[in-house]
mmCIF file of C-alpha atoms in Angstrom:
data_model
loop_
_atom_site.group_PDB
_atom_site.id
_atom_site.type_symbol
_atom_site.label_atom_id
_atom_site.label_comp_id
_atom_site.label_asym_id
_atom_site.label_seq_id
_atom_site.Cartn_x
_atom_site.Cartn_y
_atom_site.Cartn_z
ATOM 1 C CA UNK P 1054 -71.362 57.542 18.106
ATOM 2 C CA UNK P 1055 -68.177 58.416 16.568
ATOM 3 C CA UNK P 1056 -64.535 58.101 16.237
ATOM 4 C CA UNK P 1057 -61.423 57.564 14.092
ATOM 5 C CA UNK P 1058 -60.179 54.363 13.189
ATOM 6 C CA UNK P 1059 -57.911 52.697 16.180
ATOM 7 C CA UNK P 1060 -54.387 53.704 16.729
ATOM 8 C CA UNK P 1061 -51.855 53.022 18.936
ATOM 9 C CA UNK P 1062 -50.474 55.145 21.308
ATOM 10 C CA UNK P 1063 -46.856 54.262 22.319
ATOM 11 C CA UNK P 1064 -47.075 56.467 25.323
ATOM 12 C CA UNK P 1065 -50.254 54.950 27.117
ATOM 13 C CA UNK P 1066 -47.724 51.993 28.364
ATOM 14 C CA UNK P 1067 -45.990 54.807 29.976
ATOM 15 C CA UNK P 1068 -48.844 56.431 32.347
ATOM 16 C CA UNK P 1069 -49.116 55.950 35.923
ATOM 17 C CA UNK P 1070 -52.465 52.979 36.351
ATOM 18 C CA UNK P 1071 -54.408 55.805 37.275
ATOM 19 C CA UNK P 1072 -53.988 58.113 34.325
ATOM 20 C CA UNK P 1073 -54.636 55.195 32.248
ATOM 21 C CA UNK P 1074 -57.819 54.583 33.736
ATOM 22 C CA UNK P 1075 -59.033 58.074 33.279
ATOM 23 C CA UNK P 1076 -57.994 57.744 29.942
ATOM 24 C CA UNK P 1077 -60.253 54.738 29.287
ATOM 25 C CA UNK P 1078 -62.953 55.848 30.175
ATOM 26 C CA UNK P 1079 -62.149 59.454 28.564
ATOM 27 C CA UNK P 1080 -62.195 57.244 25.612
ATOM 28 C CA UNK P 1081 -65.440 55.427 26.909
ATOM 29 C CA UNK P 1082 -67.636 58.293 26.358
ATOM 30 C CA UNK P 1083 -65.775 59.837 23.589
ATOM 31 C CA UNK P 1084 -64.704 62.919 24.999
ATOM 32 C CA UNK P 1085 -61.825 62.676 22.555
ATOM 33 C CA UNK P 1086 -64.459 62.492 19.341
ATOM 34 C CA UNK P 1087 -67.190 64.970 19.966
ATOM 35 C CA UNK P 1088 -69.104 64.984 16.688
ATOM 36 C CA UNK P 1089 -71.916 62.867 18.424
ATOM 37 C CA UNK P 1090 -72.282 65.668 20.791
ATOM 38 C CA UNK P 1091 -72.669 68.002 18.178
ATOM 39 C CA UNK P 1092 -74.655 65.953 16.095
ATOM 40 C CA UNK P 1093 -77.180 66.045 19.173
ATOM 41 C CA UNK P 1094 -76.717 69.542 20.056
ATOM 42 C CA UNK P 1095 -77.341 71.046 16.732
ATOM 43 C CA UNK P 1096 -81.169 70.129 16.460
ATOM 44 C CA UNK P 1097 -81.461 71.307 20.660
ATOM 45 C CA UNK P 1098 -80.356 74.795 19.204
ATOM 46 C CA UNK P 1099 -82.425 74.568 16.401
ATOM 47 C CA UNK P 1100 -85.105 73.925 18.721
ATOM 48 C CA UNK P 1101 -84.480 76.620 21.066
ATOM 49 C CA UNK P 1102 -84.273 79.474 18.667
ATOM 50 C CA UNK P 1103 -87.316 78.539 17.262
ATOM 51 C CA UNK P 1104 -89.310 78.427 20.857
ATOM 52 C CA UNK P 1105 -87.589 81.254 22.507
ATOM 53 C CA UNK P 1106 -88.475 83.376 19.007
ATOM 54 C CA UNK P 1107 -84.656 84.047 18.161
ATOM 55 C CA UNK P 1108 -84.174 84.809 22.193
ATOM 56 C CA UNK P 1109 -84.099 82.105 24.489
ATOM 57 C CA UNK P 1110 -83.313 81.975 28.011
ATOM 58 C CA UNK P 1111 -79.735 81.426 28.476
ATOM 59 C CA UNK P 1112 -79.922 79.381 31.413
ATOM 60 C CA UNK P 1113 -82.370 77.222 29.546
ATOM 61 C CA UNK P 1114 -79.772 76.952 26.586
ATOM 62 C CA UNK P 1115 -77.039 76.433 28.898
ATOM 63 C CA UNK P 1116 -79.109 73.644 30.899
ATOM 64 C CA UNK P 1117 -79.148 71.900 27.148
ATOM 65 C CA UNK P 1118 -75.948 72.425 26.115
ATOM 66 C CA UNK P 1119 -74.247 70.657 29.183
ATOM 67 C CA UNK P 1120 -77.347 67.908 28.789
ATOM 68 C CA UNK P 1121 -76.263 67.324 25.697
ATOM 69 C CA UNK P 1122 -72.773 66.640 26.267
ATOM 70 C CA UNK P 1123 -73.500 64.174 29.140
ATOM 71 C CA UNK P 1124 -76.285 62.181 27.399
ATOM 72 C CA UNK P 1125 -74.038 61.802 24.246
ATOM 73 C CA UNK P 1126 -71.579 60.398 26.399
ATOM 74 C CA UNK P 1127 -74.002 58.404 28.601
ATOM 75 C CA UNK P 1128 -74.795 56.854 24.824
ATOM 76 C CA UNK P 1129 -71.812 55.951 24.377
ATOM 77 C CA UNK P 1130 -70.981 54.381 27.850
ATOM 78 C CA UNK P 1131 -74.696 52.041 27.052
ATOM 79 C CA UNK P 1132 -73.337 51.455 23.386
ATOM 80 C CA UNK P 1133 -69.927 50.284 24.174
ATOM 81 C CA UNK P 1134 -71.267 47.886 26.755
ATOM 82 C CA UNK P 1135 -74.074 46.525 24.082
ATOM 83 C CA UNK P 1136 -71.597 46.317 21.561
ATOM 84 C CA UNK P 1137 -69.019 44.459 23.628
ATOM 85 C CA UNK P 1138 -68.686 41.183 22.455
ATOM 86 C CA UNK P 1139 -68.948 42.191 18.864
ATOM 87 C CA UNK P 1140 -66.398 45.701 19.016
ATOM 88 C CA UNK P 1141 -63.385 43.472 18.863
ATOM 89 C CA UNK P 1142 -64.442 41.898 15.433
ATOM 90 C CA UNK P 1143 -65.116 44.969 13.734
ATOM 91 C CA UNK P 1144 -61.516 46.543 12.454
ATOM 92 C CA UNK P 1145 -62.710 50.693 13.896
ATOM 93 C CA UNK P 1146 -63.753 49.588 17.013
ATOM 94 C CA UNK P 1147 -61.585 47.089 17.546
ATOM 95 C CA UNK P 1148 -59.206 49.323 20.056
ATOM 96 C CA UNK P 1149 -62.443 50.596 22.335
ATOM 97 C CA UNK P 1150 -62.089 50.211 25.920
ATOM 98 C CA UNK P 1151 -64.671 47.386 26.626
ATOM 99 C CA UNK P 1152 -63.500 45.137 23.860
ATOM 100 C CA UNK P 1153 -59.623 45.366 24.914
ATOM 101 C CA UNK P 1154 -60.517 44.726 28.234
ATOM 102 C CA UNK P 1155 -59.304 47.749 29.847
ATOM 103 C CA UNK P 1156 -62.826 48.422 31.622
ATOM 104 C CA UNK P 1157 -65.149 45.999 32.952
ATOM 105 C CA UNK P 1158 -69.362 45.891 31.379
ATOM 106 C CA UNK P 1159 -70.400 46.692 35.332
ATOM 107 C CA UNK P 1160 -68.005 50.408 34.970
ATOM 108 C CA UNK P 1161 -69.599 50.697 31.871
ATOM 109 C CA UNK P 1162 -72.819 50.379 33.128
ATOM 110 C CA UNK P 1163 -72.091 52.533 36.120
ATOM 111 C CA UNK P 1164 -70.616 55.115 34.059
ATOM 112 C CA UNK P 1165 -73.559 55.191 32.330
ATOM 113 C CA UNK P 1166 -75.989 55.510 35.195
ATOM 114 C CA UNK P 1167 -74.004 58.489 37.201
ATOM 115 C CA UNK P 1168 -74.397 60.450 33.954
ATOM 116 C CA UNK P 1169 -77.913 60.294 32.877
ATOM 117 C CA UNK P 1170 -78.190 61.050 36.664
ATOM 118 C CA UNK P 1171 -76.046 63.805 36.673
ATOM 119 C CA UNK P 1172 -78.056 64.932 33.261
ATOM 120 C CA UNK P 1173 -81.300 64.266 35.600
ATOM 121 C CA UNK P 1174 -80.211 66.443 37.717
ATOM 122 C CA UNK P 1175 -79.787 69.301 35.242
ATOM 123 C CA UNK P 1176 -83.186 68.546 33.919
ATOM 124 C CA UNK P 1177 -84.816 69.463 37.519
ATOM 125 C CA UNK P 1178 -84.732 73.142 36.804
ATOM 126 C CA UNK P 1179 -87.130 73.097 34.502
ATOM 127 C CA UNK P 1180 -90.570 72.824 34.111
ATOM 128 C CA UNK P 1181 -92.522 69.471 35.313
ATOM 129 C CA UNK P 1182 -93.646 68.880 31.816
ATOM 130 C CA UNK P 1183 -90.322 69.058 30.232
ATOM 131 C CA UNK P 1184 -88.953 66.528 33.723
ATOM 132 C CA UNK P 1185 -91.456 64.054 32.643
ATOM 133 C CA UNK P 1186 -90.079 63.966 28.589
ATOM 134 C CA UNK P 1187 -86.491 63.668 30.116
ATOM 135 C CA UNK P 1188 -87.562 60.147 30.822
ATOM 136 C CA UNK P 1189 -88.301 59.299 27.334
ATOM 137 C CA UNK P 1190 -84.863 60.319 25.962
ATOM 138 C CA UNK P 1191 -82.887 58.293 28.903
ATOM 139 C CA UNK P 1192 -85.256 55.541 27.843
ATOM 140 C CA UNK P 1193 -84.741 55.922 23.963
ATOM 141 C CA UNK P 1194 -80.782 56.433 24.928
ATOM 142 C CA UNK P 1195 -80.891 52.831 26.806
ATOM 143 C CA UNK P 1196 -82.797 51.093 23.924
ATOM 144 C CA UNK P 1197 -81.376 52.334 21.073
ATOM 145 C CA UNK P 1198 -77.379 50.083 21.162
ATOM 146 C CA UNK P 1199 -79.752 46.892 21.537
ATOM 147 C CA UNK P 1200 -81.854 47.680 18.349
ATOM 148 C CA UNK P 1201 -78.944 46.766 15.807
ATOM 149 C CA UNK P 1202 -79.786 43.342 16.744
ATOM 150 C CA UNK P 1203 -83.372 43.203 15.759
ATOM 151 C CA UNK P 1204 -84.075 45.366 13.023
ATOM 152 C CA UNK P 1205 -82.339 46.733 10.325
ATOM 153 C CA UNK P 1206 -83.470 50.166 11.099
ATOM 154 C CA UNK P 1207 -81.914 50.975 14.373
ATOM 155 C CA UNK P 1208 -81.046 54.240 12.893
ATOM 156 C CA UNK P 1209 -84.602 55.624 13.555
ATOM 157 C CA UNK P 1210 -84.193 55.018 16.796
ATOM 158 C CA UNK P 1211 -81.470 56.473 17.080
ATOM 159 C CA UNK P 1212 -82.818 59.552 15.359
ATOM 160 C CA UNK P 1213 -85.504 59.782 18.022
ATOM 161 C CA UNK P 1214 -83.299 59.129 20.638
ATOM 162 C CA UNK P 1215 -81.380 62.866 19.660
ATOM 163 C CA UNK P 1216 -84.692 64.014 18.009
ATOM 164 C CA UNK P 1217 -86.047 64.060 21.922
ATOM 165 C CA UNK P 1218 -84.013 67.225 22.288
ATOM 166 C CA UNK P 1219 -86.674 69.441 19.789
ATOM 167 C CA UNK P 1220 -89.758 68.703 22.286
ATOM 168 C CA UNK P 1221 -88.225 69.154 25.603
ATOM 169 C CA UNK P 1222 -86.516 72.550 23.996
ATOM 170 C CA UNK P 1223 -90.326 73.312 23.486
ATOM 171 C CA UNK P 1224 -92.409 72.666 26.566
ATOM 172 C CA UNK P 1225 -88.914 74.099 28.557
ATOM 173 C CA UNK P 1226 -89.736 77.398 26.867
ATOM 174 C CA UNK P 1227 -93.172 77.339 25.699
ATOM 175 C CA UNK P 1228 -94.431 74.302 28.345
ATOM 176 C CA UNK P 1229 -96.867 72.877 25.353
ATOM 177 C CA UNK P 1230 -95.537 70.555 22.007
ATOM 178 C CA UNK P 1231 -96.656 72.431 19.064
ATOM 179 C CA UNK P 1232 -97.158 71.093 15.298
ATOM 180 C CA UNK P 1233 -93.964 73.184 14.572
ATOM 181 C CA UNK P 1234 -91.881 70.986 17.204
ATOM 182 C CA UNK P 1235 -93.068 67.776 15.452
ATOM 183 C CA UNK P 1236 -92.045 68.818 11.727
ATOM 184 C CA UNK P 1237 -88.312 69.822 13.388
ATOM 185 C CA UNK P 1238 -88.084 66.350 15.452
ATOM 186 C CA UNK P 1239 -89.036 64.366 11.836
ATOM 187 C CA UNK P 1240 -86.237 66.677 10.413
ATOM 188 C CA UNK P 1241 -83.845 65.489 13.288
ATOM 189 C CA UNK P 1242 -84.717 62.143 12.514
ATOM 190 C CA UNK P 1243 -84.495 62.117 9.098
ATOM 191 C CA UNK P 1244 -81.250 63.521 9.762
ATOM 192 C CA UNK P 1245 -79.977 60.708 11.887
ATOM 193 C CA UNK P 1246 -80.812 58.345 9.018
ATOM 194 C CA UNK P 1247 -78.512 60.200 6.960
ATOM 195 C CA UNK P 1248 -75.742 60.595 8.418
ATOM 196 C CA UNK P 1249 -75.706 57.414 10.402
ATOM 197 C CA UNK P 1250 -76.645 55.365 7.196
ATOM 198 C CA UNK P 1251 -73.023 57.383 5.984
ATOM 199 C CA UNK P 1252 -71.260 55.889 9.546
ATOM 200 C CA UNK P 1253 -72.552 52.389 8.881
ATOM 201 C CA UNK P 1254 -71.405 52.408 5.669
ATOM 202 C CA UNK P 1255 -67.961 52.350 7.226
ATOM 203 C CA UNK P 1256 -68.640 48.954 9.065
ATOM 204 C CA UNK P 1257 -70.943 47.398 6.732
ATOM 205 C CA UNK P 1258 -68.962 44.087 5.611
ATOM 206 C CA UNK P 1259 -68.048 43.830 9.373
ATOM 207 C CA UNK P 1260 -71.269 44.168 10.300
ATOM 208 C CA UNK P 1261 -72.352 41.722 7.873
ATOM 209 C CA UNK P 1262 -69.764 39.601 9.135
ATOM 210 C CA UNK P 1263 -71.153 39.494 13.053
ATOM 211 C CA UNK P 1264 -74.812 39.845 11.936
ATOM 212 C CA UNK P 1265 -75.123 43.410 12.868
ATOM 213 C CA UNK P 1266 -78.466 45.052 11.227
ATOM 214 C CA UNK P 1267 -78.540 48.269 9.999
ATOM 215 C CA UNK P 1268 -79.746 50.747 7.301
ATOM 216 C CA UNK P 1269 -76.574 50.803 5.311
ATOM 217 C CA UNK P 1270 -77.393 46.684 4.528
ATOM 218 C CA UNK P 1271 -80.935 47.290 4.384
ATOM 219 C CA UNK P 1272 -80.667 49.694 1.669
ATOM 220 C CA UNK P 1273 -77.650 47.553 -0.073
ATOM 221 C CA UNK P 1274 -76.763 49.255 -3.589
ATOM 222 C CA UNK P 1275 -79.320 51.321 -3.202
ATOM 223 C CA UNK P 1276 -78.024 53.521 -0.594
ATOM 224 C CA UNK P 1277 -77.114 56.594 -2.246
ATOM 225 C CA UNK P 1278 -79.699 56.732 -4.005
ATOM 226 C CA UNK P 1279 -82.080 56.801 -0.405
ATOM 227 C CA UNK P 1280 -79.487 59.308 1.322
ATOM 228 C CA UNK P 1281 -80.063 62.005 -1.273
ATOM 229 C CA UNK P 1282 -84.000 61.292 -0.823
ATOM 230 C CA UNK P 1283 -83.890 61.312 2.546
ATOM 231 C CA UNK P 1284 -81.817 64.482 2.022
ATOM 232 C CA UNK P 1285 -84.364 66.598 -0.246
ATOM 233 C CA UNK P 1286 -86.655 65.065 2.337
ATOM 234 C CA UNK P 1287 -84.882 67.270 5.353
ATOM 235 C CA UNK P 1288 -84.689 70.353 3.711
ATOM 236 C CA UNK P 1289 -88.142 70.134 2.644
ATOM 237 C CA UNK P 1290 -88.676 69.623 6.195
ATOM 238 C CA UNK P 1291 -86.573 72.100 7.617
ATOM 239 C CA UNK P 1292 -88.238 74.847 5.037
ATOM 240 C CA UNK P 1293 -91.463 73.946 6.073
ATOM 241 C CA UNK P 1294 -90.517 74.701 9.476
ATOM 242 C CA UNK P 1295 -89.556 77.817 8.826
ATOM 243 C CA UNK P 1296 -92.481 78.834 7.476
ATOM 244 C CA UNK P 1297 -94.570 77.778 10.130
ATOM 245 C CA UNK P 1298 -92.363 80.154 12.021
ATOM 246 C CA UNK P 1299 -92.327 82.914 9.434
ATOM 247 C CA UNK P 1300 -88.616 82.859 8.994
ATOM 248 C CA UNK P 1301 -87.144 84.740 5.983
ATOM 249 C CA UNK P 1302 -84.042 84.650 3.698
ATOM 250 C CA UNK P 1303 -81.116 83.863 5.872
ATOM 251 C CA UNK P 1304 -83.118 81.186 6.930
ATOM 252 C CA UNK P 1305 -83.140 79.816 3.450
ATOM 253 C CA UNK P 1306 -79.681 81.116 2.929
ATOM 254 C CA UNK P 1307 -78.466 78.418 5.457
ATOM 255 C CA UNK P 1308 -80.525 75.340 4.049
ATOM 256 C CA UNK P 1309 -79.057 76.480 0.449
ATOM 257 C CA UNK P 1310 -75.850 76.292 2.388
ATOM 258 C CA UNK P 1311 -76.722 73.068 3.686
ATOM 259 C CA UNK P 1312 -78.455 71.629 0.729
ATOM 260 C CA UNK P 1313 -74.341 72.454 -0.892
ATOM 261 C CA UNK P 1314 -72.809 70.098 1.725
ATOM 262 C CA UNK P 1315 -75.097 67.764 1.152
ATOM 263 C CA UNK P 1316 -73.929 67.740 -2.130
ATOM 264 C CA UNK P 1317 -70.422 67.447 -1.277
ATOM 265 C CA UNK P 1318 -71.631 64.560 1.133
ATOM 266 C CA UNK P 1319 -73.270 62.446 -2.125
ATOM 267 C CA UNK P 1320 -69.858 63.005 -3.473
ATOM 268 C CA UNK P 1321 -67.944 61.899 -1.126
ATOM 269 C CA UNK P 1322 -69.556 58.540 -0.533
ATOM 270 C CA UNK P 1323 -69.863 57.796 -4.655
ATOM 271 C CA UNK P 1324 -67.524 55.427 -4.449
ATOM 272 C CA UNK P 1325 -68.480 54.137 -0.693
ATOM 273 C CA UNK P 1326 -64.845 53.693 0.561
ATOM 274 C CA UNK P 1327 -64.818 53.595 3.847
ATOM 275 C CA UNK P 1328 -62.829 56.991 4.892
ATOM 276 C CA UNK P 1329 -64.847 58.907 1.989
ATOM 277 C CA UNK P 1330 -67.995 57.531 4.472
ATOM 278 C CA UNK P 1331 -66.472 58.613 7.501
ATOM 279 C CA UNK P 1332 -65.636 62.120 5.627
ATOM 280 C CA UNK P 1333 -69.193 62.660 4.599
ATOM 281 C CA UNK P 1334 -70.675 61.699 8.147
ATOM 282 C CA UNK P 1335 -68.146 64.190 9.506
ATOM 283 C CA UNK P 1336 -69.398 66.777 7.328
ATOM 284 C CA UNK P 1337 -72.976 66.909 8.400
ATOM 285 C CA UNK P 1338 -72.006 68.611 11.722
ATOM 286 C CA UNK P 1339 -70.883 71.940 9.332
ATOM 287 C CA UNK P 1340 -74.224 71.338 7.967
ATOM 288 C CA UNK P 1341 -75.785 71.463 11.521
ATOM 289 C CA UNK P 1342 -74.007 74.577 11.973
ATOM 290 C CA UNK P 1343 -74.742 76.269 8.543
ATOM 291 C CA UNK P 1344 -78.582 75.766 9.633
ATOM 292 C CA UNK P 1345 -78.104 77.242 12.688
ATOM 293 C CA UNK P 1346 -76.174 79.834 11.723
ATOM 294 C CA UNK P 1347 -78.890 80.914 9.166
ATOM 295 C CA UNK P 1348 -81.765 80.619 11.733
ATOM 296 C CA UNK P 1349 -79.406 82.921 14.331
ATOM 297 C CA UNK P 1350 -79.226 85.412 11.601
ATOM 298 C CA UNK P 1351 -82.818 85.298 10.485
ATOM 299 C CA UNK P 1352 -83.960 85.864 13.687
ATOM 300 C CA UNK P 1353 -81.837 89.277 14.018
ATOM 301 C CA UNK P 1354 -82.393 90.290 11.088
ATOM 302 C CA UNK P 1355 -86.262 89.985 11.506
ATOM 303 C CA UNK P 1356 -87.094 89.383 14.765
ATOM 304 C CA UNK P 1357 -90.632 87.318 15.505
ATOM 305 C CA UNK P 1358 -93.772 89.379 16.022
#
């Protein structure tokens, strides 16, 4: 999902082959840029807390946590090898390890089996129901690089693709969906639109350039403008939520916190230059945290009857 914008490094050329490869593919799954995993993990925690009632089993969290990290870079491993013929063309992708050559599409695809395998295989020690909705995220995960080319809105899919999190975290601890795990997976992908509407605003005239689709052209000048909607949307969302749950102030303490970076985020992208984008994407992963950290709080503060 994420990363800087390519640089060289002088003292790659001076590795042994085989620390070079692990370094590819290091960079592969973006193990050196983990704000995707982050951006995934934040909702999976918001989704725990609120099904394990401020207490969740740690194993269960722990199960998510590592899930997390090797379905974000599974994601990446899928994207990379969608994305390889066009990566080259666009100037912050331009150094990834599929479009330089430095790893074959067939490791790619490998790469990305053994980890939504090895992400499987975490997902076994739970409950049958919550086996059977780890399908629908690897499925989601697999579709989602390949949408770019057909619709302008591949950003929803992604959003459901790290939305899936909220009702596995559910029927994991609770084995049932409720309505509350519905309102936090529209949050998640509301969410997604946001901040990945911020990270294609990065690319847009390259992607406009090699006839990739997304929100950021769809919504053209208008784009602000839809980001802070979408925004008041997600709070509203997220407030609902807790009420369903009967969560109290430091709940709403932490969306005021968040509704302040979101703030910050509409200000960094007034001018939509491309590293004022990437800044504001950045950001929202403090916002994940500032929500979490209020719903943490809340929850030992006033614990759930």
């Amino acid at each position: 999902m994420s990363e800087q914008f390519p640089r060289i490094d002088a003292l790659a050329a001076q590795q042994p082959p085989w620390r070079r490869r692990l370094r590819n593919y290091w960079k592969l799954v973006r193990a050196d840029r983990p704000i995707g995993i982050f951006l995934l993990l934040w909702p999976a925690l918001w989704a725990l807390w609120f099904a394990g009632s401020g207490h969740p089993l740690w194993w269960v969290v722990l199960i998510f946590v590592l899930g997390t990290a090797l379905m974000r870079s599974a994601g990446c491993a899928i994207n990379d090898f969608a994305d390889r013929h066009v990566d080259g063309r666009v100037e912050r992708t331009a150094g990834r390890p599929l479009a330089t050559g430095a790893i074959r599409p067939r490791e790619a695809l490998a790469v990305f089996a053994v980890l939504s395998l090895a992400a499987f295989g975490l997902v076994l020690f739970l409950n049958r129901l919550t086996i059977l909705n780890s399908f629908v995220a690897v499925a989601l995960a697999a579709v989602y690089p390949f949408m770019k080319r057909y619709t302008h809105l591949p950003q929803v899919v992604l959003g459901m693709a790290f939305g899936w999190a909220v009702p596995m975290a559910f029927t994991a601890l609770q084995q049932q969906i409720p309505p509350l795990a519905w309102v936090l997976f529209a949050a998640t992908v509301t969410w997604a639109l946001i901040y990945d509407t911020m990270y294609a605003m990065v690319d847009r005239e390259d992607d406009l350039e090699v006839g990739i689709k997304s929100t950021a052209i769809l919504f053209g000048r208008a784009d602000r403008l839809i980001i802070g909607v979408l925004q008041l949307l997600m709070l509203g969302l997220l407030w609902y939520a807790g009420e369903m749950a009967g969560r109290g102030l430091w709940w709403q303490l932490g969306l005021l916190a968040g509704a302040v970076l979101f703030a910050w985020q509409q200000y960094l992208i007034r001018h939509r230059e491309r590293k004022s984008c990437f800044r504001a994407f950045l950001n929202n992963n403090w916002f994940g945290l500032v929500v979490f950290a209020g719903l943490f709080v809340d929850y030992l503060v006033t614990p759930a009857r």
